[in-house]
Short mmCIF file of C-alpha atoms and ligand atoms in Angstrom, two decimals:
data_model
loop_
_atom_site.label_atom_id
_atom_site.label_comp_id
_atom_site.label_asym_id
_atom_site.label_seq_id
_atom_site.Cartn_x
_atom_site.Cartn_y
_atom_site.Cartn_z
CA UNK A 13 -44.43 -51.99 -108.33
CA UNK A 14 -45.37 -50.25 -105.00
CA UNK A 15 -43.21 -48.21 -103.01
CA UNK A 16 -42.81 -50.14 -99.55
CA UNK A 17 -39.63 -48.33 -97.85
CA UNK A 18 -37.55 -50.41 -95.75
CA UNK A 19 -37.27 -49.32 -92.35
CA UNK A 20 -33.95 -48.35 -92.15
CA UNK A 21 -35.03 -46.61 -95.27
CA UNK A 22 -37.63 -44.90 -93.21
CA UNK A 23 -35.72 -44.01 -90.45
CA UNK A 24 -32.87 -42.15 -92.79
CA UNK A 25 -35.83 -40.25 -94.33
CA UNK A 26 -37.06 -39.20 -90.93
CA UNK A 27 -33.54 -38.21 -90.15
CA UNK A 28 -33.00 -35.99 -93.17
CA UNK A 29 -36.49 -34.54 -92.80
CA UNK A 30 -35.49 -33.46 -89.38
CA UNK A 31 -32.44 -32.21 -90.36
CA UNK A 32 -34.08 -29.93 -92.98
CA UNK A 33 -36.81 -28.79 -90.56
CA UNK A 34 -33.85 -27.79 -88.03
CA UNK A 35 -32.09 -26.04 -91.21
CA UNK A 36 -34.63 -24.46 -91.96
CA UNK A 37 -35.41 -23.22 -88.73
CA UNK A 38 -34.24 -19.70 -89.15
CA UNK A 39 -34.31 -15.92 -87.08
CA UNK A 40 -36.91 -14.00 -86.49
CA UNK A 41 -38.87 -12.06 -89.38
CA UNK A 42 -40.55 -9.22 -88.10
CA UNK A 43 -44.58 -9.31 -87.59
CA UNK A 44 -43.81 -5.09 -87.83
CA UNK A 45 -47.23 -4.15 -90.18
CA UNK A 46 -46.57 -0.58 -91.70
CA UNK A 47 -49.11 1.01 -94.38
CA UNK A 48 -48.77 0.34 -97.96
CA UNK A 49 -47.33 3.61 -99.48
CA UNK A 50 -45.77 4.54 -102.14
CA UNK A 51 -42.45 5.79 -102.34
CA UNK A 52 -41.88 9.04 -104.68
CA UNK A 53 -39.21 11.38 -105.13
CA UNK A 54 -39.13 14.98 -103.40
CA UNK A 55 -40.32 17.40 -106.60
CA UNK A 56 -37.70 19.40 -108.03
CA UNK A 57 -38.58 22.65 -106.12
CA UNK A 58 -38.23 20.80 -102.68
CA UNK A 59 -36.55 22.91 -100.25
CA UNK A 60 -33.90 20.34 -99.14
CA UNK A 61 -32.84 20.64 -103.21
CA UNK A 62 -32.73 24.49 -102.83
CA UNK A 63 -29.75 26.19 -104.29
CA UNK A 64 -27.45 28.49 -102.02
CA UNK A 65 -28.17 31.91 -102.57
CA UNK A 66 -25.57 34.29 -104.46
CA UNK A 67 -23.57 34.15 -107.51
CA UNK A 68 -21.47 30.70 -108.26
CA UNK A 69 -21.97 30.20 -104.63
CA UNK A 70 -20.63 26.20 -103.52
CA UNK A 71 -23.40 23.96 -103.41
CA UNK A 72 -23.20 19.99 -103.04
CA UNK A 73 -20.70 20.55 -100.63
CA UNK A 74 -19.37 16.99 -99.61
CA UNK A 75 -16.48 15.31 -97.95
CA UNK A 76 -15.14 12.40 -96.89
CA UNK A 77 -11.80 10.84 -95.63
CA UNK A 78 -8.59 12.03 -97.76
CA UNK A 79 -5.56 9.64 -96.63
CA UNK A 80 -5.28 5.93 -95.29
CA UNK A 81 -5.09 7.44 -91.76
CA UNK A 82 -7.61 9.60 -91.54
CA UNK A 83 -5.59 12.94 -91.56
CA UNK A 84 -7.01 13.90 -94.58
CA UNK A 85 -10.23 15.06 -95.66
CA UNK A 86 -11.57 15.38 -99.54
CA UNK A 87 -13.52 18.55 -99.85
CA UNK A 88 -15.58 18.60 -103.18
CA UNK A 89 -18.39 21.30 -104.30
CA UNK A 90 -20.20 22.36 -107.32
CA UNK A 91 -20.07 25.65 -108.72
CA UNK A 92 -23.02 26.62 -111.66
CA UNK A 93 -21.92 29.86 -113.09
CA UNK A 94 -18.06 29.86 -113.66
CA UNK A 95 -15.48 27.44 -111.96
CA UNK A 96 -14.73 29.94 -109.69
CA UNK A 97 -11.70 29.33 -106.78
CA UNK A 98 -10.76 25.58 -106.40
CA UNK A 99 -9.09 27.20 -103.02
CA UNK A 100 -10.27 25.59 -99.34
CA UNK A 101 -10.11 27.90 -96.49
CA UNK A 102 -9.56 25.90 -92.87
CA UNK A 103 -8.39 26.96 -89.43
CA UNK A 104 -8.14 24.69 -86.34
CA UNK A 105 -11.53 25.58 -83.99
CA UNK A 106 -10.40 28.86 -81.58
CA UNK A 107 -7.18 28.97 -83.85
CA UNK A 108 -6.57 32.23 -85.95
CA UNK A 109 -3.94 30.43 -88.02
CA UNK A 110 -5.88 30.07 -91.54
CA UNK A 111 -4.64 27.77 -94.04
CA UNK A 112 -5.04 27.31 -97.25
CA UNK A 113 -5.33 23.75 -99.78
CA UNK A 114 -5.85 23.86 -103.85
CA UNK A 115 -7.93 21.52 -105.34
CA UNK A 116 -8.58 21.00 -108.96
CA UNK A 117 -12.07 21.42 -111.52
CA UNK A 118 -13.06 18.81 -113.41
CA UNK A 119 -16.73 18.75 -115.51
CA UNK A 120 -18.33 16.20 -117.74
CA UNK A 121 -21.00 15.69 -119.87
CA UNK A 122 -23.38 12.73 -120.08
CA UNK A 123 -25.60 12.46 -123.13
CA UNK A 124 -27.65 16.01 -122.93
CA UNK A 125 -26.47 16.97 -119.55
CA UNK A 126 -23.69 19.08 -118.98
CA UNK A 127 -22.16 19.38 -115.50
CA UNK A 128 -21.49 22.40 -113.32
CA UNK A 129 -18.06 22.88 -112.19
CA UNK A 130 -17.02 20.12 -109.71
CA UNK A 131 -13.92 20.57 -107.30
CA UNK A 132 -12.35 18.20 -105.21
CA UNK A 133 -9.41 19.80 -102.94
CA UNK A 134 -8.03 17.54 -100.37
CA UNK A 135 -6.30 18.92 -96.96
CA UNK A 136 -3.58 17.44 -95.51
CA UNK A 137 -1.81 16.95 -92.14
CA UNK A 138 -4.49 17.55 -90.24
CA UNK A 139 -4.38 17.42 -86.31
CA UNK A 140 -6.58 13.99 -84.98
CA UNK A 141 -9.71 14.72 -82.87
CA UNK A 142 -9.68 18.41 -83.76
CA UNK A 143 -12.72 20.63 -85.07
CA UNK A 144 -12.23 22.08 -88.16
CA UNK A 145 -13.90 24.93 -90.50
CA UNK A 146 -13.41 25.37 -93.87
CA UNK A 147 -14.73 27.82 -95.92
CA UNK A 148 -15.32 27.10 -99.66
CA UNK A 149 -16.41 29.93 -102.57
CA UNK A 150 -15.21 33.09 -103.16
CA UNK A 151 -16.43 36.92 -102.95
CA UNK A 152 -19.95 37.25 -101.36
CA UNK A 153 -20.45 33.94 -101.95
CA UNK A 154 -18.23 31.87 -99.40
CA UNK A 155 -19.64 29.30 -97.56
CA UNK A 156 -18.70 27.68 -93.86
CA UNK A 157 -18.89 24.58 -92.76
CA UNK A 158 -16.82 22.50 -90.51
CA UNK A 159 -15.84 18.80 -89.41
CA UNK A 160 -14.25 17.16 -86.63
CA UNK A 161 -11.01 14.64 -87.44
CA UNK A 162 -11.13 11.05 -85.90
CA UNK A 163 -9.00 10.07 -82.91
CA UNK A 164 -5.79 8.54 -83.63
CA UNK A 165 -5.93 5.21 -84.84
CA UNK A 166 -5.82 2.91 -82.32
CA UNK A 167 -6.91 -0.46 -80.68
CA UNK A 168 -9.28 1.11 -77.93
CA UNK A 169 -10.57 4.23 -79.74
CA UNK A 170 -14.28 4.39 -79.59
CA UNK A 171 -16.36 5.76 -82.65
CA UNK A 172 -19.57 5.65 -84.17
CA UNK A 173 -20.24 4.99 -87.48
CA UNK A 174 -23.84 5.59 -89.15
CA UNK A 175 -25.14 3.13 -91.93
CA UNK A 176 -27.04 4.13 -94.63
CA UNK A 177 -27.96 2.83 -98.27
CA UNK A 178 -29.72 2.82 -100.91
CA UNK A 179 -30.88 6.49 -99.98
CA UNK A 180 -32.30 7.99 -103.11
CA UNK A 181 -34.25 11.32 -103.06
CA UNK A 182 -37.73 10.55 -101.88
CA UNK A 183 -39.68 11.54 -99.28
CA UNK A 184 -38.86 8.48 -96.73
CA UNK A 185 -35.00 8.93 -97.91
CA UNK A 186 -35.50 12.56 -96.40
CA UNK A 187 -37.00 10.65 -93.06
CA UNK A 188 -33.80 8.15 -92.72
CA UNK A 189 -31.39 11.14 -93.55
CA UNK A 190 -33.02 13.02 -90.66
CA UNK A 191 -33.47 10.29 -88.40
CA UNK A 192 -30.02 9.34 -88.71
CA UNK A 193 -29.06 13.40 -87.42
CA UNK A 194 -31.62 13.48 -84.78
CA UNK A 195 -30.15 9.65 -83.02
CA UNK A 196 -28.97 10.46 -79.86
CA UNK A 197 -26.09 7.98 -80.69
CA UNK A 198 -24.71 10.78 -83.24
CA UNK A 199 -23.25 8.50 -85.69
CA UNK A 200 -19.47 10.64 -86.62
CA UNK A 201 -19.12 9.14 -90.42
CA UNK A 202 -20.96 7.50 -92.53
CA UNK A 203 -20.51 3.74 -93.90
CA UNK A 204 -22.15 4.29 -97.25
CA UNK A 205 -23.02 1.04 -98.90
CA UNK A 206 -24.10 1.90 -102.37
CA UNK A 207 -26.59 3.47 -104.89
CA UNK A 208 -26.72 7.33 -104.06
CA UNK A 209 -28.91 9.42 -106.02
CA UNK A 210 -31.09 7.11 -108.50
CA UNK A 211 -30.87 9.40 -111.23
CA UNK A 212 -30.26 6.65 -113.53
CA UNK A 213 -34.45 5.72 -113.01
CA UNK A 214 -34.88 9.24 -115.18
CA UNK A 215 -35.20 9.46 -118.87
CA UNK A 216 -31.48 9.71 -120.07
CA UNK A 217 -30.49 8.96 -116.47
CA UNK A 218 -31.06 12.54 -115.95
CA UNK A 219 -27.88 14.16 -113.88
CA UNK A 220 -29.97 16.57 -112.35
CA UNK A 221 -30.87 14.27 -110.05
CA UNK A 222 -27.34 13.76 -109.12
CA UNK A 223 -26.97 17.19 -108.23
CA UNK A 224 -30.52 17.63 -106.11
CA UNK A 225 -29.31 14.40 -104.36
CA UNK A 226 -25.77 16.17 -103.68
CA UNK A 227 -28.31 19.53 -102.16
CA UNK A 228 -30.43 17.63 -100.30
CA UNK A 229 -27.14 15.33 -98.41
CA UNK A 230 -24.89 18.17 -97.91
CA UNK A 231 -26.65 19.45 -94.50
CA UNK A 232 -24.92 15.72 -92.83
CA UNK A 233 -21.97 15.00 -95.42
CA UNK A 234 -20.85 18.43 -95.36
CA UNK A 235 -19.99 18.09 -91.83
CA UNK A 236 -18.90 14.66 -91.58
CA UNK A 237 -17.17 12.33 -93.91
CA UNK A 238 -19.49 9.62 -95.56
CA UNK A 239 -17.29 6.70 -96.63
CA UNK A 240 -18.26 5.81 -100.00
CA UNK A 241 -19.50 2.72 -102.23
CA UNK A 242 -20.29 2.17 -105.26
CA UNK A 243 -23.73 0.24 -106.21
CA UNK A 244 -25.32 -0.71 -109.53
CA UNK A 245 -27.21 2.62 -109.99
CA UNK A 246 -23.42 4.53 -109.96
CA UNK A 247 -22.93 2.52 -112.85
CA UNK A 248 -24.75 4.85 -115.80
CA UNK A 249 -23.93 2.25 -118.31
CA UNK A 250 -26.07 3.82 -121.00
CA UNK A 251 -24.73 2.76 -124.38
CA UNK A 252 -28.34 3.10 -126.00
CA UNK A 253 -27.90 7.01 -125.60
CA UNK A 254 -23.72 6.48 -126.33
CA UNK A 255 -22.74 6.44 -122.44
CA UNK A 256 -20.15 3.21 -122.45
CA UNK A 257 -17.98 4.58 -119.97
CA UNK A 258 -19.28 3.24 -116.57
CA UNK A 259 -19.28 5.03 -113.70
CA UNK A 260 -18.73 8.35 -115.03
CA UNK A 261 -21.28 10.65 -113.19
CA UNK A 262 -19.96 8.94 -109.78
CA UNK A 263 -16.29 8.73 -110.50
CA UNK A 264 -16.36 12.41 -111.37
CA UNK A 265 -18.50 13.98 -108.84
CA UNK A 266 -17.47 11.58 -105.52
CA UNK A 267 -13.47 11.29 -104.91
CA UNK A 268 -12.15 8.28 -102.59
CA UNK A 269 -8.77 8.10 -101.15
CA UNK A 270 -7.91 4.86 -103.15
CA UNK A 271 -4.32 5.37 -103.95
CA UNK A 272 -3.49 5.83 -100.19
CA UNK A 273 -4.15 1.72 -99.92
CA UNK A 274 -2.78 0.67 -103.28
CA UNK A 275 -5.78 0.69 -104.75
CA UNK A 276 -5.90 1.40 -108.49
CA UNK A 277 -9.65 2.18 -108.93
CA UNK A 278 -11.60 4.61 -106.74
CA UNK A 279 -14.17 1.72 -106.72
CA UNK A 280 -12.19 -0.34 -103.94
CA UNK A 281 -9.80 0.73 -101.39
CA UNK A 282 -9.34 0.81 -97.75
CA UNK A 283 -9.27 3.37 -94.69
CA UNK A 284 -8.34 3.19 -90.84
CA UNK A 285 -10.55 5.07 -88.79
CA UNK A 286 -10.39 5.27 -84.71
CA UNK A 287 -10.50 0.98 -83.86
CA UNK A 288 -12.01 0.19 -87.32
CA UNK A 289 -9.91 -1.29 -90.55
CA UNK A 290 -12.70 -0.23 -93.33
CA UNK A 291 -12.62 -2.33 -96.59
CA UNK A 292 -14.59 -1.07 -99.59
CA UNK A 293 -15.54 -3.40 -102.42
CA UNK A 294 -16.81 -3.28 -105.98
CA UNK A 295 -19.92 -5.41 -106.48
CA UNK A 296 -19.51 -4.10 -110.15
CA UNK A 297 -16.34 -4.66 -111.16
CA UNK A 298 -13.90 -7.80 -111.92
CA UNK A 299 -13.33 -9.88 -108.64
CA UNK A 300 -12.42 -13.39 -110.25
CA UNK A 301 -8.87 -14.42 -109.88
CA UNK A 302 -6.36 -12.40 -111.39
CA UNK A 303 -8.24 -8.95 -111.05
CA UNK A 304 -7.05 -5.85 -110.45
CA UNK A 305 -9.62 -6.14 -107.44
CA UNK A 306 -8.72 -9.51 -106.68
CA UNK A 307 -5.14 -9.23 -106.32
CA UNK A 308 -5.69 -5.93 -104.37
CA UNK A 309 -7.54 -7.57 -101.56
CA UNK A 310 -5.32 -10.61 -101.27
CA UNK A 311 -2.74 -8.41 -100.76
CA UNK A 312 -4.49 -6.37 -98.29
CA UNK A 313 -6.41 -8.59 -96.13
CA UNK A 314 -2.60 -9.57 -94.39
CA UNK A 315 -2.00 -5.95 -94.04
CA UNK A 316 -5.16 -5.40 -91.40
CA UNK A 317 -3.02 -5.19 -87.77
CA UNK A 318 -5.87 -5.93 -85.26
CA UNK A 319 -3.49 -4.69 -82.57
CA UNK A 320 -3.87 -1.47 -84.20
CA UNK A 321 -7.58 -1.89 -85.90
CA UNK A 322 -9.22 -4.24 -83.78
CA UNK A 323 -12.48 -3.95 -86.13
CA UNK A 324 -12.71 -5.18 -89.41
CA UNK A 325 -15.03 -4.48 -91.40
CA UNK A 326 -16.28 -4.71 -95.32
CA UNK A 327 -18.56 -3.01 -97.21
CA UNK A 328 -19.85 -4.05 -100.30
CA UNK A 329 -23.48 -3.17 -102.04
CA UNK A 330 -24.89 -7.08 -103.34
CA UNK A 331 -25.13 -8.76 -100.08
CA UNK A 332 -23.78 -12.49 -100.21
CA UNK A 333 -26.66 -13.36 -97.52
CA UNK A 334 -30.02 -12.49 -98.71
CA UNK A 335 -32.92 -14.09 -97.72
CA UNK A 336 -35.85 -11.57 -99.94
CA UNK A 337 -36.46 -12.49 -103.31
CA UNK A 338 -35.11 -9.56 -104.55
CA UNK A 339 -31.42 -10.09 -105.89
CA UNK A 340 -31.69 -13.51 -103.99
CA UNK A 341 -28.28 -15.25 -105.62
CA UNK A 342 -27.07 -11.93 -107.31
CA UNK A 343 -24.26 -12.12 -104.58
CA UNK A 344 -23.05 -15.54 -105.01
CA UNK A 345 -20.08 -15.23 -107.33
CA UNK A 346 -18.32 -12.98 -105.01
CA UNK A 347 -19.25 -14.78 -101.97
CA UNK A 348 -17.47 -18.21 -103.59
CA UNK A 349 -14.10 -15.93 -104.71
CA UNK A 350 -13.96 -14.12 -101.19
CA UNK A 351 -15.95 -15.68 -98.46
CA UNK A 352 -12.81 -18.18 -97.45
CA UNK A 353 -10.95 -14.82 -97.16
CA UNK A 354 -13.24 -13.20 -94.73
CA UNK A 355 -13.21 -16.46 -92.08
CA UNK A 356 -9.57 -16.52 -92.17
CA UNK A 357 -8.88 -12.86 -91.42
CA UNK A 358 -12.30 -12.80 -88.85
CA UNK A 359 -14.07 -10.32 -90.80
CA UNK A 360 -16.26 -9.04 -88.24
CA UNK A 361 -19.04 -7.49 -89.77
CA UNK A 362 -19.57 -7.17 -94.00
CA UNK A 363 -22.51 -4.16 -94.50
CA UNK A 364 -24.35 -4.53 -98.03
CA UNK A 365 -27.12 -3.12 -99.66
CA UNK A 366 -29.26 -2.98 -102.98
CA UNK A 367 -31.93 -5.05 -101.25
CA UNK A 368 -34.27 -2.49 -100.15
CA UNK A 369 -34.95 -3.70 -96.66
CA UNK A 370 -33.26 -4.84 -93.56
CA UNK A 371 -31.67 -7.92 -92.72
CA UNK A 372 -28.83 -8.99 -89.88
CA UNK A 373 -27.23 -12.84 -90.38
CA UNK A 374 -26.17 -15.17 -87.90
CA UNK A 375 -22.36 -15.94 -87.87
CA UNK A 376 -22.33 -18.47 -91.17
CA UNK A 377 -20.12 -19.47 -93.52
CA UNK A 378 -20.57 -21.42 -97.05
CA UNK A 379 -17.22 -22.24 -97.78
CA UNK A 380 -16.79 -25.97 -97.43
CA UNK A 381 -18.15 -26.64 -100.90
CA UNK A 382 -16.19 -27.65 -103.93
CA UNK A 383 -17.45 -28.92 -107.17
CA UNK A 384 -18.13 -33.05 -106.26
CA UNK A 385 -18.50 -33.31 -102.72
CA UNK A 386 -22.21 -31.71 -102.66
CA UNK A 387 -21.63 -29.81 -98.81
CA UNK A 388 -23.04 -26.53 -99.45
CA UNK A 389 -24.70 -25.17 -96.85
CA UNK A 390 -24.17 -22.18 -94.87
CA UNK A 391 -22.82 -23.28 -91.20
CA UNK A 392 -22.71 -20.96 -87.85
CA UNK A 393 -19.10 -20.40 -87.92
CA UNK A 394 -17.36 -18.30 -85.16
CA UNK A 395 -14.77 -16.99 -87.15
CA UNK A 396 -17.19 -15.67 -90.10
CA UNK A 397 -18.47 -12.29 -89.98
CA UNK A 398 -22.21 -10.91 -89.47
CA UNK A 399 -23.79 -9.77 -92.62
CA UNK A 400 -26.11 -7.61 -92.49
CA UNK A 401 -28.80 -5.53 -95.15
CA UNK A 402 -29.29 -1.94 -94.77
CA UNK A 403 -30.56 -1.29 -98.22
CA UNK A 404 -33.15 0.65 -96.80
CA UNK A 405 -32.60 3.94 -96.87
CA UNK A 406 -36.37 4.88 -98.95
CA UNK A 407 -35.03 5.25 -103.06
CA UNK A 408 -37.90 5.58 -105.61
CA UNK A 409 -37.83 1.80 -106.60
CA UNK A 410 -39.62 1.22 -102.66
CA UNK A 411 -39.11 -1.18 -100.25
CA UNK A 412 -38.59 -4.96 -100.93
CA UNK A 413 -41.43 -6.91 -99.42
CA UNK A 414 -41.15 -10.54 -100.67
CA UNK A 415 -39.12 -12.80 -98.45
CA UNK A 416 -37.86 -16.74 -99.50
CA UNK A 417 -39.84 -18.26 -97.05
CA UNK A 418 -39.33 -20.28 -94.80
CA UNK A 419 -37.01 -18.00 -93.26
CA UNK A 420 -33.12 -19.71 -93.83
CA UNK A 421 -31.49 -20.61 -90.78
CA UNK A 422 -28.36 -18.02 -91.61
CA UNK A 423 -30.56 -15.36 -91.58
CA UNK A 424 -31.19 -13.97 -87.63
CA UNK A 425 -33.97 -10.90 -88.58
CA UNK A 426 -35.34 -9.37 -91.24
CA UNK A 427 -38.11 -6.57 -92.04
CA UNK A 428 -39.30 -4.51 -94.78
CA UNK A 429 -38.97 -1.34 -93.57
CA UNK A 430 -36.51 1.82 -93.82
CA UNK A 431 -34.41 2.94 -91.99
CA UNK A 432 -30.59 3.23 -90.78
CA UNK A 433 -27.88 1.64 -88.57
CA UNK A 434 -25.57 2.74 -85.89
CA UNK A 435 -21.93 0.89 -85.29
CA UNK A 436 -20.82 1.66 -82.09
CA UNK A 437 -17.21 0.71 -81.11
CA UNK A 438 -16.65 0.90 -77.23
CA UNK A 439 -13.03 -0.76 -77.20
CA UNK A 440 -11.11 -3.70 -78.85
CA UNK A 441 -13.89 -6.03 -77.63
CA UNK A 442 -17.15 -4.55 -77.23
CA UNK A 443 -19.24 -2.79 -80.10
CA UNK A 444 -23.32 -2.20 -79.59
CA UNK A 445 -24.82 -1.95 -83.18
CA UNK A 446 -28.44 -1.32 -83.25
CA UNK A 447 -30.39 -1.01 -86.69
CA UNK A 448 -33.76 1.73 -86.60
CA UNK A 449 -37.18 2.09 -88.61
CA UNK A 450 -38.16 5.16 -89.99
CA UNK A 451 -41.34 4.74 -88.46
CA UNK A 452 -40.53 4.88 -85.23
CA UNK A 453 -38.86 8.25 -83.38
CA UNK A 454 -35.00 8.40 -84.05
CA UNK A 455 -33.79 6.29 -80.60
CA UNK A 456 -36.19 3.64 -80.54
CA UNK A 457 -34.09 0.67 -82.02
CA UNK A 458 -35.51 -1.56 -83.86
CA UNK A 459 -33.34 -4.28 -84.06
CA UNK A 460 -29.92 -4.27 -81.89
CA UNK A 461 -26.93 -6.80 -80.89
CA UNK A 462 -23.62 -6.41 -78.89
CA UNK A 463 -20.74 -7.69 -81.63
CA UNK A 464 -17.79 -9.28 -79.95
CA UNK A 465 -14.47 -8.98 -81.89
CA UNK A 466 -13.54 -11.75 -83.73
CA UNK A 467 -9.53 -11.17 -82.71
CA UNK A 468 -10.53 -10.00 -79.75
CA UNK A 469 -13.06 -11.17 -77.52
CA UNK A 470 -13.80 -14.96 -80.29
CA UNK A 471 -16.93 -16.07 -77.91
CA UNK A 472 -20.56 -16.47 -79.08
CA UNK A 473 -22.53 -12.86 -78.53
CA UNK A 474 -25.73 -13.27 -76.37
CA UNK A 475 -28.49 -13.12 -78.11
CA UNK A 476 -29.94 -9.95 -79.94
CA UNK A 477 -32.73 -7.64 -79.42
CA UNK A 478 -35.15 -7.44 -82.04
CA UNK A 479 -38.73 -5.55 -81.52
FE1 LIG B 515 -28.46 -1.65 -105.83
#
């Protein structure tokens, strides 16, 4: 028997068919042709991996933010020879008053590899939107460096937040890192969204590579907090070589303040900054109900005050909108636990990486579904945040090319390039975020949109700028 559809028949089919079309009537994906090139680590005797001069001098010198409050500041440093002073040095800019803060010296080993001697001392009370220096190392071999503190928190604060991920150690993560110093915008801390050094692509997940990575960042993250996360490639699950503990290169050379928001794993936890309420997530670890993970961010989400953090915003390394083929889905479980989460509270903006490339999302959410009435697909949604890809910071694995095509309507511009982002928060309703290639000179942006608070300032943003 033939197939003669009815009209009405006909006429639903044309319906749906439309429909679809219109669904699948996505952003923009960027026309931007770069050369094919292949993405290789710096060789060990790079100078950006040179090692201070002088005997158990501080290398790897890092910080980032010490308290909820940002009042705080975690110094850590690696020292080769003998552990040396755990002591940090600081003094208030044109103050002669030097203090003084212990820290303590941990080490580890990790199949072959034996670490150097790595301190994490955290100072306290510290004076907001004040310039620091701190001196690290003792004898001949002291070091200076210095930071500035954040304003008070507060709902009109302006700050400027740099985004980086997936950096690795190659010759294009060298361009992002130095890109991201020479933008005019000067981006004040870093949003960190995952996968640091790559070491784990070595034989035995060499930790060498951890500590060239920790030379070659220090000349920005010495001087300005990055806010870490932790991806897949922090992991160093290695049981093949008898490495079962996860995380244990990461956990013991990168500190978070995770106890100062309840937290009880350095692998989620949250910080206020200036205007911005700054949630961390574990891709990683357990998030189903009844988690230690879980229960911590149901408990926090009704702590964020937008009065006093206007911005809210989560970062996370699997994105849960992904429209390249790489790690297309890998998101999804977390997305169903915590998307309904993120609408309610008006998550403004979720960063992610692990997909090497760029990608910024409409304002969609996928939480109507349940398990018989069939409605899964992502809506705009004025209440959901923007998710947006910055996996691109240039690792050794190169850049993800391959995009689901056609282009899903939820997704509002992608491109497979590297590069960094800059969050800029004017006041409780304004922020101009702009997103930049590594091809191009530092302040050309590459893609860029004006974010209206969701608490705020609730209206549709006009539309973006993407070249
Ligand atoms: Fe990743």
């Amino acid at each position: 028997m033939g197939f003669f559809p009815s009209l009405p028949t006909l006429i639903l089919f044309t319906l749906v068919l439309n429909s679809a079309l219109l669904f699948c009537n996505g952003g923009k994906t960027s026309v931007y042709i770069r050369k094919e090139e292949k993405t290789v680590d710096m060789p060990l005797g790079s100078d950006v991996f040179r090692v201070p001069s002088g005997y158990n001098a501080p290398q790897q010198v890092h910080i980032t933010q010490g308290d909820h409050v940002g009042k705080a500041v975690i110094v850590s440093w690696v020292t080769e020879d003998e552990p040396g002073s755990n002591t940090v040095l600081y003094w208030k800019k044109g103050s002669d008053e030097k203090k003084k803060a212990e820290g303590k010296v941990t080490s580890y080993k990790y199949y072959n590899y034996t670490s150097g001697y790595i301190h994490h001392c955290t100072i306290k009370h510290l004076e907001y939107n004040t310039k620091y220096y701190y001196v690290v190392g003792d004898g001949h071999s002291m070091r200076k460096f210095w930071f500035t503190t954040p304003p008070e928190v507060g709902p009109d604060v302006p700050y400027t937040f740099g985004l980086i991920g997936d950096l690795g150690q190659t010759f294009d993560s060298n361009s992002t890192l130095t890109h991201y110093e020479q933008n005019p915008q000067k981006g004040q801390t870093v949003l960190f969204v995952g996968d640091l050094s790559y070491a784990d692509n070595y034989p035995f997940h060499n930790n060498v590579r951890w500590d060239t990575w920790a030379r070659f960042v220090e000349r920005s993250v010495a001087y300005q907090p990055w806010i870490w996360t932790a991806g897949n490639h922090e992991l160093d699950f290695a049981p093949e070589i008898g490495e079962t503990k996860p995380y244990k290169p990461f956990t013991h050379r990168y500190h978070t303040p995770y106890q100062a928001s309840g937290s009880t794993s350095p692998l989620w936890y949250s910080i206020k900054r200036a205007s911005a309420y700054i949630i961390v997530l574990s891709s990683y670890s357990a998030y189903g109900k009844y988690t230690p993970q879980y229960e911590w961010l149901e408990a926090e989400l009704p702590k964020v005050n937008r009065s006093e953090t206007p911005w809210l915003i989560v970062l996370n390394h699997s994105p849960w909108y992904n429209s390249y083929q790489y790690h297309f889905m890998e998101g999804e479980s977390m997305r169903v636990m915590y998307e309904p989460w993120f609408v309610q509270y008006k998550v403004d903006v979720v960063f992610a990486g692990h997909v090497h490339a760029y990608e910024r999302s409409e304002r969609v959410s996928n939480i109507a579904y349940n398990v018989v009435n069939g409605i899964c697909t992502p809506v705009k949604d004025a209440s959901a945040p923007v998710y947006i890809t910055i996996g691109d910071g240039g690792n050794i694995e190169g850049l993800a090319i391959n995009m689901t095509q056609p282009q899903p309507a939820y997704s509002a511009y992608r491109e497979a390039s590297f590069g960094h982002a800059i969050f800029d928060i004017k006041n409780r309703t304004h922020a101009y975020y702009n997103w930049h290639r590594n091809h191009d000179g530092a302040a050309v942006e590459a893609d860029s949109m004006w974010f209206y608070n969701r608490f705020w300032h609730p209206a549709e943003e006009p539309a973006s700028h993407s070249h």
